[in-house]
Amino acid sequence: MAVERTLSIIKPDAVADNVIGKIYTRFEDAGLKVVAAKMMLLSEEKAGGFYAEHKERPFFSELVEFMTSGPVLVQVLEGEGAIAQNRDIMGATNPADAAPGTIRADFAKEVSRNAVHGSDSAASAAREISYFFSESEIFSR
Ligand code: DAT
Ligand code: MG
């Protein structure tokens, strides 16, 4: 399998719950390297643009409101099959459906506040990484 990069976000609920380190440990234990990271408070425009594919969904305004409600930690993860690997360790979108031991099962409380984001395909990873990072801010190792 090829080395890939994927875009990950630790969402405002998990930052507020003070579990950044615990979630980073999950990435590292899964063989994913944090090769770029920044903490930021997303504007409505930045959050809405990030989730543009969901613009017509009934939960869109709630999603943008939540994603702008406090700081997030955005990172690029790199590793073998990183995109699928990250989705695996995140667990299902709804924490009620997430497999035991996944990040969402352990750190999220509801579908609308589900602790982490992870790119779902190579195309979305490329778009999402460049949405937050320039190539000079990414440190492969
Ligand atoms: P994922 O984050 O697992 O890729 P998604 O792309 O379908 O899930 O949705 C993006 C985010 O939107 C998701 O992390 C939380 C929110 N969301 C999805 N479905 C929802 C719902 N039924 N009610 C409230 N928020 C929802
Ligand atoms: Mg998604």
mmCIF file of C-alpha atoms and ligand atoms in Angstrom:
data_model
loop_
_atom_site.group_PDB
_atom_site.id
_atom_site.type_symbol
_atom_site.label_atom_id
_atom_site.label_comp_id
_atom_site.label_asym_id
_atom_site.label_seq_id
_atom_site.Cartn_x
_atom_site.Cartn_y
_atom_site.Cartn_z
ATOM 1 C CA MET A 1 0.000 0.000 0.000
ATOM 2 C CA ALA A 2 1.169 3.501 -0.755
ATOM 3 C CA VAL A 3 2.127 6.186 1.734
ATOM 4 C CA GLU A 4 -0.705 8.708 1.782
ATOM 5 C CA ARG A 5 -1.605 11.951 3.493
ATOM 6 C CA THR A 6 -4.999 12.710 4.992
ATOM 7 C CA LEU A 7 -6.569 15.747 6.655
ATOM 8 C CA SER A 8 -7.709 15.339 10.242
ATOM 9 C CA ILE A 9 -9.505 17.785 12.524
ATOM 10 C CA ILE A 10 -9.924 17.465 16.270
ATOM 11 C CA LYS A 11 -13.274 19.226 16.641
ATOM 12 C CA PRO A 12 -14.311 21.790 19.305
ATOM 13 C CA ASP A 13 -15.935 19.192 21.586
ATOM 14 C CA ALA A 14 -12.752 17.115 21.887
ATOM 15 C CA VAL A 15 -10.519 20.189 22.282
ATOM 16 C CA ALA A 16 -12.838 21.422 25.091
ATOM 17 C CA ASP A 17 -12.764 17.949 26.679
ATOM 18 C CA ASN A 18 -8.934 18.144 26.840
ATOM 19 C CA VAL A 19 -8.327 14.892 24.948
ATOM 20 C CA ILE A 20 -5.983 16.174 22.207
ATOM 21 C CA GLY A 21 -3.119 14.056 23.542
ATOM 22 C CA LYS A 22 -5.245 10.933 23.852
ATOM 23 C CA ILE A 23 -6.406 11.320 20.238
ATOM 24 C CA TYR A 24 -2.837 11.965 18.992
ATOM 25 C CA THR A 25 -1.810 8.736 20.736
ATOM 26 C CA ARG A 26 -4.466 6.882 18.718
ATOM 27 C CA PHE A 27 -2.948 8.288 15.505
ATOM 28 C CA GLU A 28 0.582 7.336 16.538
ATOM 29 C CA ASP A 29 -0.411 3.859 17.728
ATOM 30 C CA ALA A 30 -2.035 3.277 14.315
ATOM 31 C CA GLY A 31 1.223 4.122 12.537
ATOM 32 C CA LEU A 32 0.131 7.596 11.427
ATOM 33 C CA LYS A 33 2.589 10.477 11.725
ATOM 34 C CA VAL A 34 1.496 14.044 12.430
ATOM 35 C CA VAL A 35 3.382 15.905 9.679
ATOM 36 C CA ALA A 36 1.588 19.275 10.009
ATOM 37 C CA ALA A 37 -0.627 20.816 12.702
ATOM 38 C CA LYS A 38 -2.274 24.100 13.664
ATOM 39 C CA MET A 39 -4.848 25.230 16.204
ATOM 40 C CA MET A 40 -7.372 27.713 14.906
ATOM 41 C CA LEU A 41 -10.795 29.220 15.420
ATOM 42 C CA LEU A 42 -12.675 28.671 12.165
ATOM 43 C CA SER A 43 -14.711 31.525 10.705
ATOM 44 C CA GLU A 44 -18.199 30.794 9.393
ATOM 45 C CA GLU A 45 -16.823 31.162 5.858
ATOM 46 C CA LYS A 46 -13.916 28.780 6.461
ATOM 47 C CA ALA A 47 -16.105 26.116 8.120
ATOM 48 C CA GLY A 48 -18.873 26.483 5.530
ATOM 49 C CA GLY A 49 -16.407 26.192 2.664
ATOM 50 C CA PHE A 50 -14.816 23.151 4.218
ATOM 51 C CA TYR A 51 -18.193 21.385 4.461
ATOM 52 C CA ALA A 52 -19.533 22.785 1.153
ATOM 53 C CA GLU A 53 -20.597 19.300 0.004
ATOM 54 C CA HIS A 54 -23.148 19.271 2.864
ATOM 55 C CA LYS A 55 -24.585 22.746 2.126
ATOM 56 C CA GLU A 56 -28.063 21.426 1.286
ATOM 57 C CA ARG A 57 -28.268 19.010 4.223
ATOM 58 C CA PRO A 58 -30.680 19.860 7.085
ATOM 59 C CA PHE A 59 -27.844 19.772 9.637
ATOM 60 C CA PHE A 60 -25.552 22.182 7.744
ATOM 61 C CA SER A 61 -26.172 25.298 9.880
ATOM 62 C CA GLU A 62 -25.839 23.282 13.100
ATOM 63 C CA LEU A 63 -22.593 21.808 11.747
ATOM 64 C CA VAL A 64 -21.106 25.222 10.930
ATOM 65 C CA GLU A 65 -22.238 26.636 14.274
ATOM 66 C CA PHE A 66 -20.578 23.747 16.116
ATOM 67 C CA MET A 67 -17.349 23.879 14.091
ATOM 68 C CA THR A 68 -16.994 27.616 14.851
ATOM 69 C CA SER A 69 -17.935 27.284 18.546
ATOM 70 C CA GLY A 70 -14.357 26.894 19.783
ATOM 71 C CA PRO A 71 -10.829 26.168 18.606
ATOM 72 C CA VAL A 72 -10.058 23.120 16.501
ATOM 73 C CA LEU A 73 -6.752 21.373 15.916
ATOM 74 C CA VAL A 74 -6.143 20.662 12.233
ATOM 75 C CA GLN A 75 -3.454 18.191 11.198
ATOM 76 C CA VAL A 76 -2.076 16.260 8.270
ATOM 77 C CA LEU A 77 -1.502 12.574 8.997
ATOM 78 C CA GLU A 78 0.879 10.528 6.873
ATOM 79 C CA GLY A 79 1.344 6.772 6.616
ATOM 80 C CA GLU A 80 0.608 3.595 4.695
ATOM 81 C CA GLY A 81 -3.006 3.791 3.546
ATOM 82 C CA ALA A 82 -3.480 6.796 5.831
ATOM 83 C CA ILE A 83 -6.888 7.807 4.480
ATOM 84 C CA ALA A 84 -8.651 4.488 5.195
ATOM 85 C CA GLN A 85 -6.574 3.824 8.296
ATOM 86 C CA ASN A 86 -7.663 7.131 9.834
ATOM 87 C CA ARG A 87 -11.324 6.484 8.951
ATOM 88 C CA ASP A 88 -11.005 3.049 10.609
ATOM 89 C CA ILE A 89 -9.662 4.368 13.897
ATOM 90 C CA MET A 90 -12.178 7.270 13.897
ATOM 91 C CA GLY A 91 -15.201 4.949 13.791
ATOM 92 C CA ALA A 92 -18.660 5.611 12.360
ATOM 93 C CA THR A 93 -20.038 9.152 11.974
ATOM 94 C CA ASN A 94 -22.612 8.502 14.712
ATOM 95 C CA PRO A 95 -20.749 7.526 17.893
ATOM 96 C CA ALA A 96 -23.709 5.316 18.811
ATOM 97 C CA ASP A 97 -22.760 3.157 15.797
ATOM 98 C CA ALA A 98 -18.976 3.422 16.210
ATOM 99 C CA ALA A 99 -17.084 0.200 16.979
ATOM 100 C CA PRO A 100 -15.668 -0.148 20.497
ATOM 101 C CA GLY A 101 -12.161 1.257 20.809
ATOM 102 C CA THR A 102 -12.589 3.811 18.032
ATOM 103 C CA ILE A 103 -12.029 7.522 18.661
ATOM 104 C CA ARG A 104 -15.686 8.422 18.199
ATOM 105 C CA ALA A 105 -16.875 5.569 20.424
ATOM 106 C CA ASP A 106 -14.530 6.706 23.182
ATOM 107 C CA PHE A 107 -14.578 10.518 22.896
ATOM 108 C CA ALA A 108 -17.790 11.609 21.105
ATOM 109 C CA LYS A 109 -21.271 11.931 22.496
ATOM 110 C CA GLU A 110 -23.544 12.643 19.505
ATOM 111 C CA VAL A 111 -23.521 12.590 15.718
ATOM 112 C CA SER A 112 -23.439 16.393 15.591
ATOM 113 C CA ARG A 113 -20.479 16.612 18.003
ATOM 114 C CA ASN A 114 -18.352 13.682 16.987
ATOM 115 C CA ALA A 115 -14.811 14.627 18.048
ATOM 116 C CA VAL A 116 -12.906 14.207 14.780
ATOM 117 C CA HIS A 117 -12.963 14.737 11.028
ATOM 118 C CA GLY A 118 -11.035 12.627 8.533
ATOM 119 C CA SER A 119 -10.854 12.849 4.741
ATOM 120 C CA ASP A 120 -12.914 10.108 3.071
ATOM 121 C CA SER A 121 -11.059 9.714 -0.259
ATOM 122 C CA ALA A 122 -7.839 10.640 -2.028
ATOM 123 C CA ALA A 123 -9.635 13.477 -3.819
ATOM 124 C CA SER A 124 -11.070 14.939 -0.616
ATOM 125 C CA ALA A 125 -7.729 14.519 1.180
ATOM 126 C CA ALA A 126 -5.983 16.560 -1.532
ATOM 127 C CA ARG A 127 -8.634 19.287 -1.430
ATOM 128 C CA GLU A 128 -8.834 19.404 2.370
ATOM 129 C CA ILE A 129 -5.062 19.440 2.962
ATOM 130 C CA SER A 130 -4.612 22.356 0.569
ATOM 131 C CA TYR A 131 -7.609 24.094 2.201
ATOM 132 C CA PHE A 132 -5.568 24.443 5.407
ATOM 133 C CA PHE A 133 -1.878 23.971 4.604
ATOM 134 C CA SER A 134 0.694 25.057 2.053
ATOM 135 C CA GLU A 135 3.266 22.451 1.028
ATOM 136 C CA SER A 136 5.962 24.323 3.000
ATOM 137 C CA GLU A 137 3.986 23.770 6.227
ATOM 138 C CA ILE A 138 4.016 19.964 5.837
ATOM 139 C CA PHE A 139 7.015 18.026 7.181
ATOM 140 C CA SER A 140 7.180 14.476 5.825
ATOM 141 C CA ARG A 141 9.550 12.228 7.733
HETATM 142 P P1 DAT B 1 -18.012 12.052 8.454
HETATM 143 O O1 DAT B 1 -17.573 13.172 9.369
HETATM 144 O O2 DAT B 1 -18.002 10.710 9.167
HETATM 145 O O3 DAT B 1 -17.268 12.015 7.150
HETATM 146 P P2 DAT B 1 -20.261 13.154 6.977
HETATM 147 O O4 DAT B 1 -19.261 13.605 5.960
HETATM 148 O O5 DAT B 1 -21.434 12.354 6.484
HETATM 149 O O6 DAT B 1 -19.562 12.298 8.128
HETATM 150 O O7 DAT B 1 -20.849 14.400 7.756
HETATM 151 C C1 DAT B 1 -20.005 15.476 8.126
HETATM 152 C C2 DAT B 1 -20.357 15.907 9.511
HETATM 153 O O8 DAT B 1 -21.686 16.411 9.551
HETATM 154 C C3 DAT B 1 -20.352 14.785 10.561
HETATM 155 O O9 DAT B 1 -19.060 14.514 11.055
HETATM 156 C C4 DAT B 1 -21.244 15.361 11.624
HETATM 157 C C5 DAT B 1 -22.289 16.105 10.804
HETATM 158 N N1 DAT B 1 -23.451 15.246 10.579
HETATM 159 C C6 DAT B 1 -23.558 14.216 9.705
HETATM 160 N N2 DAT B 1 -24.769 13.643 9.760
HETATM 161 C C7 DAT B 1 -25.464 14.330 10.704
HETATM 162 C C8 DAT B 1 -26.785 14.239 11.244
HETATM 163 N N3 DAT B 1 -27.635 13.307 10.822
HETATM 164 N N4 DAT B 1 -27.131 15.119 12.214
HETATM 165 C C9 DAT B 1 -26.280 16.068 12.641
HETATM 166 N N5 DAT B 1 -25.024 16.221 12.178
HETATM 167 C C10 DAT B 1 -24.610 15.359 11.224
HETATM 168 MG MG MG B 2 -17.272 13.287 5.550
#
